[in-house]
Amino acid sequence: MTDTDPATPNLSSPAHGLTYDVVVVGGGAAGLSTAASILKRRGGITVAIIEPSGSHFYQPGWTLVGGGVFKQSQTRRSEKRLIPAGADWVQAAATGFEPESNLVHLSNGSSIRYDVLVVATGLTLDWDAIEGLSETLGRNGVTSNYRYDLAPYTWQLVQTLGRGNAVFTQPPMPIKCAGAPQKAMYLACDAWRRRGLADNINVSFHTATPGLFGVKEFVPALMEYIQRYHIDLCLKSNLTKVDGRNRVATFTNVAEDGAKTTTETEFDMLHVVPPQRAPDVIRNSPLAGEGGWVSVDPATLRHTKYENVFALGDVAGTSNAKTAAAVRVQAPVVAVNVLATLDHKPAVADYDGYGACPLTVERGKIVLAEFGYGGKLEPTLPTWLLNGQKPTHLAWLLKEWVMPVLYWDGMLKGREIMVAPHKIGTPR
C-alpha cells in the first residue's frame, strides 16, 4: 500500500475501453516487481500499472528510521522513476472490478480492459478501529513505525524519554510483517540500555496474539531478549482505546478460560500497530474471498474462480507472512503464470509460502526468521554461515546494507537473484 500524493499529475488518462495485455493494480513492491518481471521475460506486450501515489516507500526501512539507523529520506523515491520501461503508469485508484467483463474502473472516471489482471493493492491500515488513536497520532507520546511520517517521531521519543512507561502493541493477525511491532520495542530497549536508562523505563508488550511469534523455533531467542530487557509480555491483550491527553491506553484481555477483562495502562510513550484489513475496493468486489482478501490458489496465486486474475503481496488471501521477502519470491511465480495464461496454457510455477522477518533484537544483531507455509523453516543460507534461530551480526548487515539494494535495484527492476520461479512438478 502506498500513500496518495495528489500533487503529482496523472501521467496517463486512458479512455474508456482501452485494453492492455496485462493490468497491474498497485504500484507498490508487489505490483512493480511483477510488472518488471513480466517485461523482462517478454517485451512487446502492453502493461498498465494503476497506482495513485507519486511516491514509493521502502516500508521495511521504517523500523530502522524509528530506531535511528536510517534517515526518513532513504525510504522514499519517486514512483515515476520506478515504473519499468515498457509499462504505462495510470495515476489513479481502482474503484471497482468487473472480472466477468475483464474491466477495472478508475477514480479518474475511466475504465481499463485487460486480458490478464494482477491485483497488488496492498492492505489498509485501520487507524480508526482504535478509539481515539487517529486524533493523537504524532503527539502526546503516541507513534507508529507503520507510517512514513511517524517513524522519525518514534526515534525522537526514544531519544527524549528518560523514565516512565513505554508501551508497545500488536493487533490481531493478519498484519504486514508480524515481527515489526517487536522490532520497534527491541531497538528502543537497546537504545535505553546503551544510555544507562534501562532501570528507569518500564516496558510492556501487549499483543493480541496467543504467542510471541507464530513459528516456535524462533521464540526462544526472542524470549531471551524479552527477559534481558525486562519486558512485561502481555499475551491476548488488544489495544481498543487511546486517551492521548491523559496518556492512558485501554486494552481488552482474554484469559485462558475465554473471559474478557478491560485494563487501563498509563504511558509516556505508546508505539501502536493498527488493525489491518483488505481494502474496501477488494472486500466489496467479486474477487474477495474469506476475510475480504483476494481468493487465490496458495501455490499458483491464480484466482480460485477467474483464471485470468492473479494476486500477490499483502492483499492475497494466502497464509504466508505478509512481507517484502514474500513478494520477492511471489513476483516471478506470478510473472511466468501470467505469461502462460496469455498463451492459453496452464500455470507453470508454484509458490511455497516463503517469507522472511528480520527481527532487530538489538542494534547490530538480528534473528532472521525465514519460513514457508505451515511454519516450515526455509533458510536461504546454510546454517553454518547464518543460523536464523540465533541473533547474528551478519543478518544485521544484510538488513542494513544488502536488502535495500536488493529491493531498489533488484526486485523492483525484475532482477531475480536467488528467486527463480519453481516449476510445478519438479523437486525443490
Coordinates of C-alpha atoms in Angstrom, one line a residue:
M1 CA 0.0 0.0 0.0
T2 CA 1.3 3.4 -0.9
D3 CA 0.3 6.9 0.3
T4 CA -1.5 9.1 -2.2
D5 CA 0.4 12.2 -3.4
P6 CA -2.1 14.4 -5.2
A7 CA 0.5 17.0 -6.1
T8 CA 1.9 14.8 -8.9
P9 CA -0.1 15.0 -12.1
N10 CA -1.5 12.0 -14.0
L11 CA 0.9 10.5 -16.5
S12 CA -1.9 8.6 -18.2
S13 CA -5.6 9.1 -18.5
P14 CA -6.8 6.2 -20.6
A15 CA -10.1 6.5 -22.5
H16 CA -13.0 4.1 -21.8
G17 CA -12.4 0.7 -23.3
L18 CA -8.6 0.9 -23.6
T19 CA -7.3 -2.7 -23.5
Y20 CA -3.9 -4.0 -22.2
D21 CA -2.5 -7.5 -22.2
V22 CA -1.8 -7.1 -18.5
V23 CA -3.2 -4.7 -16.0
V24 CA -1.4 -4.5 -12.6
V25 CA -3.4 -2.8 -9.8
G26 CA -1.0 -1.4 -7.3
G27 CA 2.4 0.2 -7.8
G28 CA 4.0 -0.9 -4.6
A29 CA 6.6 -3.6 -4.1
A30 CA 4.4 -6.4 -5.4
G31 CA 3.0 -4.5 -8.4
L32 CA 6.3 -3.1 -9.7
S33 CA 8.2 -6.3 -9.2
T34 CA 5.7 -8.3 -11.1
A35 CA 5.4 -5.8 -13.9
A36 CA 9.2 -5.6 -14.2
S37 CA 9.5 -9.4 -14.2
I38 CA 6.9 -9.8 -16.9
L39 CA 8.5 -7.3 -19.2
K40 CA 12.0 -8.7 -18.6
R41 CA 10.7 -12.0 -19.9
R42 CA 8.7 -10.7 -22.8
G43 CA 8.9 -7.3 -24.4
G44 CA 6.3 -6.0 -26.7
I45 CA 3.3 -6.8 -24.7
T46 CA 1.2 -4.0 -23.3
V47 CA 1.3 -3.5 -19.5
A48 CA -0.5 -0.9 -17.4
I49 CA 0.2 -0.1 -13.7
I50 CA -2.6 1.5 -11.8
E51 CA -1.2 3.5 -8.8
P52 CA -2.4 6.8 -7.4
S53 CA 0.6 7.8 -5.4
G54 CA 3.5 9.8 -6.8
S55 CA 5.8 8.4 -4.1
H56 CA 7.0 4.9 -3.5
F57 CA 8.1 3.8 0.0
Y58 CA 10.5 1.1 1.2
Q59 CA 8.4 0.2 4.1
P60 CA 10.8 -2.4 5.7
G61 CA 13.1 0.6 6.3
W62 CA 10.7 2.4 8.6
T63 CA 11.8 0.1 11.5
L64 CA 15.3 1.4 11.1
V65 CA 14.1 5.0 10.9
G66 CA 12.3 4.5 14.2
G67 CA 15.5 3.0 15.6
G68 CA 17.7 5.9 14.5
V69 CA 19.6 3.9 11.9
F70 CA 18.1 5.1 8.6
K71 CA 17.1 8.6 7.6
Q72 CA 13.5 9.0 6.6
S73 CA 14.5 10.1 3.1
Q74 CA 16.2 6.8 2.5
T75 CA 12.9 5.1 2.3
R76 CA 11.1 7.2 -0.3
R77 CA 11.6 7.6 -4.1
S78 CA 9.6 8.9 -7.0
E79 CA 7.1 6.4 -8.4
K80 CA 7.7 7.8 -11.9
R81 CA 11.3 6.7 -11.8
L82 CA 10.4 3.2 -10.7
I83 CA 7.9 2.4 -13.4
P84 CA 9.6 -0.3 -15.6
A85 CA 10.3 0.5 -19.2
G86 CA 7.5 -0.7 -21.5
A87 CA 4.8 -0.1 -18.9
D88 CA 2.2 2.7 -18.8
W89 CA 1.6 4.3 -15.4
V90 CA -2.1 5.2 -14.8
Q91 CA -2.0 7.6 -11.9
A92 CA -5.5 6.8 -10.5
A93 CA -7.0 4.4 -7.9
A94 CA -9.1 1.4 -8.8
T95 CA -12.7 1.9 -7.7
G96 CA -14.3 -1.3 -8.9
F97 CA -13.8 -4.6 -10.7
E98 CA -15.9 -6.5 -13.3
P99 CA -14.0 -9.7 -13.8
E100 CA -16.7 -11.2 -15.9
S101 CA -16.1 -8.4 -18.4
N102 CA -12.3 -8.0 -17.8
L103 CA -12.8 -4.4 -16.6
V104 CA -11.2 -2.2 -13.9
H105 CA -12.9 1.1 -13.1
L106 CA -10.8 4.0 -12.0
S107 CA -11.1 7.1 -9.9
N108 CA -10.4 9.4 -12.9
G109 CA -13.7 8.3 -14.4
S110 CA -12.2 5.9 -17.0
S111 CA -12.1 2.1 -17.3
I112 CA -9.4 -0.3 -18.5
R113 CA -10.0 -3.7 -20.1
Y114 CA -7.4 -6.5 -19.6
D115 CA -6.5 -9.9 -20.9
V116 CA -4.9 -10.7 -17.5
L117 CA -5.3 -8.9 -14.2
V118 CA -2.7 -8.8 -11.4
V119 CA -4.1 -7.5 -8.1
A120 CA -1.4 -6.0 -5.8
T121 CA -3.2 -3.2 -3.9
G122 CA -1.6 -3.9 -0.5
L123 CA -3.8 -3.7 2.6
T124 CA -5.5 -1.0 4.6
L125 CA -4.2 0.2 8.0
D126 CA -7.3 0.8 10.0
W127 CA -6.2 3.5 12.4
D128 CA -9.9 4.5 13.2
A129 CA -10.6 1.0 14.6
I130 CA -8.9 2.0 17.8
E131 CA -11.0 4.7 19.6
G132 CA -9.1 8.0 20.0
L133 CA -6.0 6.9 18.1
S134 CA -6.2 9.0 15.0
E135 CA -6.6 12.2 17.0
T136 CA -3.5 11.7 19.0
L137 CA -1.0 10.1 16.5
G138 CA 2.2 12.0 16.3
R139 CA 1.8 13.8 19.6
N140 CA 1.2 13.0 23.3
G141 CA 3.9 10.3 23.0
V142 CA 1.8 8.2 20.6
T143 CA 3.7 7.0 17.5
S144 CA 3.9 4.2 15.0
N145 CA 6.6 2.9 12.6
Y146 CA 3.8 1.8 10.3
R147 CA 3.7 5.3 8.8
Y148 CA 6.4 7.2 6.9
D149 CA 5.7 10.5 8.7
L150 CA 5.6 9.0 12.2
A151 CA 8.7 6.8 12.2
P152 CA 11.0 9.8 13.0
Y153 CA 8.8 10.6 15.9
T154 CA 9.4 7.1 17.3
W155 CA 13.1 7.8 17.4
Q156 CA 12.5 11.3 18.9
L157 CA 10.5 9.7 21.7
V158 CA 13.2 7.1 22.3
Q159 CA 15.9 9.8 22.5
T160 CA 14.0 12.0 24.8
L161 CA 12.4 9.5 27.2
G162 CA 14.4 9.3 30.4
R163 CA 11.9 7.5 32.7
G164 CA 8.4 6.3 32.8
N165 CA 6.2 3.7 30.9
A166 CA 6.9 2.6 27.3
V167 CA 4.0 0.6 25.8
F168 CA 4.2 -1.4 22.5
T169 CA 1.2 -3.0 20.9
Q170 CA 0.4 -5.6 18.2
P171 CA -3.2 -6.1 16.9
P172 CA -4.9 -9.4 15.8
M173 CA -3.5 -11.2 12.7
P174 CA -3.2 -10.9 9.8
I175 CA -0.8 -7.9 9.6
K176 CA 2.1 -6.9 7.4
C177 CA 5.4 -8.0 8.9
A178 CA 4.2 -9.6 12.1
G179 CA 7.6 -9.1 13.7
A180 CA 7.7 -5.3 13.2
P181 CA 5.8 -4.5 16.4
Q182 CA 8.6 -6.3 18.4
K183 CA 11.4 -4.8 16.3
A184 CA 10.4 -1.2 17.4
M185 CA 10.5 -2.3 21.0
Y186 CA 13.8 -4.1 20.9
L187 CA 15.6 -1.3 19.2
A188 CA 14.1 1.2 21.8
C189 CA 15.1 -1.0 24.7
D190 CA 18.7 -1.4 23.3
A191 CA 19.0 2.4 22.9
W192 CA 17.9 2.9 26.5
R193 CA 20.3 0.2 27.7
R194 CA 23.2 1.9 25.9
R195 CA 22.3 5.2 27.6
G196 CA 22.1 3.5 31.0
L197 CA 18.3 4.2 31.3
A198 CA 17.0 0.6 31.3
D199 CA 16.2 0.6 35.0
N200 CA 14.2 3.9 34.7
I201 CA 11.8 2.8 31.9
N202 CA 9.1 0.2 32.4
V203 CA 8.5 -1.6 29.0
S204 CA 5.4 -3.7 28.2
F205 CA 4.4 -5.5 25.0
H206 CA 0.7 -6.0 24.5
T207 CA -0.1 -8.4 21.7
A208 CA -3.5 -9.7 20.7
T209 CA -1.9 -13.0 19.6
P210 CA -1.6 -16.1 21.9
G211 CA 2.2 -16.3 21.5
L212 CA 5.2 -14.1 20.9
F213 CA 5.9 -15.3 17.4
G214 CA 4.0 -17.7 15.1
V215 CA 6.9 -20.0 14.4
K216 CA 8.0 -21.8 17.6
E217 CA 11.7 -22.3 16.5
F218 CA 12.3 -18.5 16.8
V219 CA 10.6 -17.9 20.1
P220 CA 13.5 -19.0 22.4
A221 CA 15.9 -16.4 21.0
L222 CA 13.2 -13.7 21.2
M223 CA 12.3 -14.7 24.8
E224 CA 15.9 -14.2 25.8
Y225 CA 15.6 -10.5 24.8
I226 CA 12.2 -10.2 26.5
Q227 CA 13.9 -11.2 29.7
R228 CA 17.1 -9.3 29.1
Y229 CA 15.1 -6.0 28.6
H230 CA 12.7 -6.9 31.5
I231 CA 9.7 -6.5 29.2
D232 CA 6.3 -7.3 30.6
L233 CA 4.9 -9.6 28.0
C234 CA 1.0 -9.4 27.9
L235 CA -0.5 -12.1 25.5
K236 CA -4.0 -11.9 24.2
S237 CA -4.1 -8.2 25.1
N238 CA -5.6 -6.0 22.4
L239 CA -5.5 -2.2 22.3
T240 CA -9.0 -0.8 22.0
K241 CA -8.8 2.9 23.1
V242 CA -6.2 5.7 23.4
D243 CA -6.6 8.7 25.6
G244 CA -3.7 10.8 24.4
R245 CA -4.4 13.9 26.5
N246 CA -4.3 11.8 29.7
R247 CA -1.8 9.3 28.3
V248 CA -3.9 6.2 29.1
A249 CA -4.2 3.1 26.9
T250 CA -7.2 0.7 27.2
F251 CA -6.8 -3.0 26.5
T252 CA -9.2 -5.9 26.2
N253 CA -7.6 -9.0 27.7
V254 CA -8.6 -12.6 27.1
A255 CA -8.0 -15.1 29.9
E256 CA -7.3 -18.8 29.4
D257 CA -10.9 -19.6 30.0
G258 CA -12.0 -17.1 27.4
A259 CA -13.2 -14.5 29.9
K260 CA -12.6 -10.9 28.8
T261 CA -11.5 -8.1 31.0
T262 CA -10.6 -4.4 30.4
T263 CA -7.5 -2.8 31.8
E264 CA -6.0 0.7 31.6
T265 CA -2.3 1.4 31.3
E266 CA -0.6 4.8 31.7
F267 CA 2.1 5.6 29.2
D268 CA 4.8 8.1 28.5
M269 CA 5.5 6.5 25.1
L270 CA 3.0 4.4 23.1
H271 CA 4.0 2.6 19.9
V272 CA 0.8 1.4 18.2
V273 CA 0.4 -1.0 15.3
P274 CA -3.2 -0.6 14.0
P275 CA -5.5 -3.4 12.9
Q276 CA -5.2 -4.2 9.2
R277 CA -7.7 -5.4 6.6
A278 CA -8.2 -5.8 2.9
P279 CA -9.0 -2.5 1.1
D280 CA -12.7 -1.8 0.6
V281 CA -12.4 -1.9 -3.2
I282 CA -11.4 -5.5 -2.8
R283 CA -13.7 -6.5 0.0
N284 CA -16.7 -5.3 -1.9
S285 CA -15.7 -6.9 -5.2
P286 CA -16.3 -10.3 -6.8
L287 CA -12.6 -11.0 -6.3
A288 CA -12.9 -11.2 -2.5
G289 CA -12.8 -14.4 -0.6
E290 CA -12.5 -15.2 3.1
G291 CA -11.8 -12.1 5.2
G292 CA -12.2 -9.9 2.2
W293 CA -8.8 -10.8 0.8
V294 CA -8.4 -11.8 -2.9
S295 CA -9.3 -15.5 -3.2
V296 CA -6.3 -17.3 -4.8
D297 CA -4.8 -20.7 -5.0
P298 CA -1.9 -20.5 -2.5
A299 CA 0.5 -22.2 -4.8
T300 CA -0.1 -20.7 -8.3
L301 CA -1.6 -17.4 -6.9
R302 CA -4.3 -17.6 -9.5
H303 CA -7.8 -16.6 -8.5
T304 CA -10.0 -19.5 -7.5
K305 CA -12.8 -18.5 -9.9
Y306 CA -11.3 -16.2 -12.6
E307 CA -8.5 -17.9 -14.4
N308 CA -7.1 -14.7 -15.9
V309 CA -6.8 -13.0 -12.4
F310 CA -3.8 -13.3 -10.1
A311 CA -3.0 -11.6 -6.8
L312 CA 0.1 -11.3 -4.6
G313 CA 1.5 -9.4 -1.7
D314 CA -0.4 -8.2 1.3
V315 CA -3.9 -8.4 -0.4
A316 CA -3.6 -12.0 -1.4
G317 CA -5.7 -14.5 0.6
T318 CA -2.8 -16.7 1.5
S319 CA -1.4 -17.8 4.9
N320 CA 2.2 -16.7 4.3
A321 CA 3.9 -13.8 6.2
K322 CA 3.0 -10.5 4.6
T323 CA 6.5 -9.2 3.9
A324 CA 8.6 -7.8 1.1
A325 CA 10.6 -11.0 1.2
A326 CA 7.4 -13.0 0.3
V327 CA 6.8 -10.6 -2.6
R328 CA 10.3 -11.1 -3.9
V329 CA 9.5 -14.8 -4.3
Q330 CA 5.9 -14.4 -5.4
A331 CA 6.5 -11.9 -8.2
P332 CA 8.5 -14.3 -10.5
V333 CA 5.8 -17.0 -9.9
V334 CA 3.0 -14.7 -10.9
A335 CA 5.0 -13.3 -13.9
V336 CA 5.5 -16.7 -15.5
N337 CA 2.0 -17.8 -14.8
V338 CA 0.6 -14.6 -16.3
L339 CA 2.6 -15.2 -19.5
A340 CA 1.4 -18.8 -19.6
T341 CA -2.2 -17.5 -19.3
L342 CA -1.7 -15.1 -22.2
D343 CA -0.5 -18.1 -24.2
H344 CA -3.7 -20.0 -23.1
K345 CA -1.6 -22.5 -21.2
P346 CA -1.9 -23.8 -17.6
A347 CA 0.1 -22.3 -14.7
V348 CA 3.8 -23.4 -14.8
A349 CA 5.2 -22.2 -11.4
D350 CA 4.2 -22.5 -7.8
Y351 CA 4.9 -20.7 -4.5
D352 CA 5.7 -22.5 -1.3
G353 CA 4.7 -19.7 1.2
Y354 CA 8.3 -18.4 1.7
G355 CA 8.5 -15.2 3.8
A356 CA 11.2 -13.7 6.0
C357 CA 11.1 -11.5 9.0
P358 CA 14.4 -9.9 10.2
L359 CA 13.8 -9.3 13.9
T360 CA 16.0 -6.5 15.0
V361 CA 16.6 -7.6 18.6
E362 CA 19.4 -5.0 19.2
R363 CA 21.4 -2.6 17.2
G364 CA 23.9 -4.8 15.3
K365 CA 22.1 -8.1 15.7
I366 CA 19.1 -9.7 14.1
V367 CA 17.1 -13.0 14.4
L368 CA 16.4 -13.8 10.7
A369 CA 13.2 -15.8 10.6
E370 CA 12.7 -17.5 7.3
F371 CA 9.8 -19.9 6.8
G372 CA 7.1 -21.1 4.4
Y373 CA 3.6 -22.4 4.6
G374 CA 2.8 -24.2 7.9
G375 CA 5.9 -22.7 9.6
K376 CA 8.3 -24.8 7.7
L377 CA 11.8 -23.4 8.1
E378 CA 13.3 -22.2 4.8
P379 CA 16.8 -20.7 5.4
T380 CA 18.3 -19.1 2.4
L381 CA 21.9 -19.5 3.6
P382 CA 23.5 -22.6 5.2
T383 CA 23.2 -22.6 9.0
W384 CA 27.0 -22.7 9.4
L385 CA 27.0 -19.3 7.8
L386 CA 23.9 -17.8 9.2
N387 CA 21.8 -19.5 11.9
G388 CA 18.4 -17.8 11.7
Q389 CA 17.4 -19.1 15.1
K390 CA 20.1 -17.0 16.8
P391 CA 20.8 -13.3 16.8
T392 CA 23.7 -12.6 14.4
H393 CA 25.6 -9.6 13.1
L394 CA 25.6 -11.0 9.6
A395 CA 21.8 -10.8 9.5
W396 CA 22.0 -7.2 10.6
L397 CA 24.4 -6.4 7.8
L398 CA 22.0 -8.0 5.3
K399 CA 19.1 -5.9 6.7
E400 CA 21.0 -2.6 6.8
W401 CA 23.1 -2.8 3.6
V402 CA 22.1 -5.7 1.3
M403 CA 18.3 -5.8 1.5
P404 CA 17.7 -2.1 0.5
V405 CA 19.9 -2.6 -2.6
L406 CA 18.2 -5.9 -3.4
Y407 CA 14.9 -4.0 -3.2
W408 CA 15.6 -0.9 -5.2
D409 CA 18.0 -2.3 -7.7
G410 CA 16.9 -5.9 -7.8
M411 CA 13.3 -6.9 -7.3
L412 CA 11.7 -3.6 -8.4
K413 CA 13.7 -3.9 -11.7
G414 CA 12.8 -7.6 -12.3
R415 CA 16.3 -8.9 -11.4
E416 CA 15.5 -12.2 -9.7
I417 CA 18.6 -13.0 -7.6
M418 CA 18.2 -16.5 -6.0
V419 CA 14.4 -16.5 -6.6
A420 CA 13.9 -18.3 -9.9
P421 CA 10.3 -19.4 -10.1
H422 CA 9.8 -23.0 -9.1
K423 CA 8.4 -25.2 -11.9
I424 CA 5.3 -27.2 -11.0
G425 CA 6.1 -30.9 -10.7
T426 CA 9.9 -30.6 -10.2
P427 CA 11.7 -31.2 -6.9
R428 CA 12.5 -28.2 -4.7

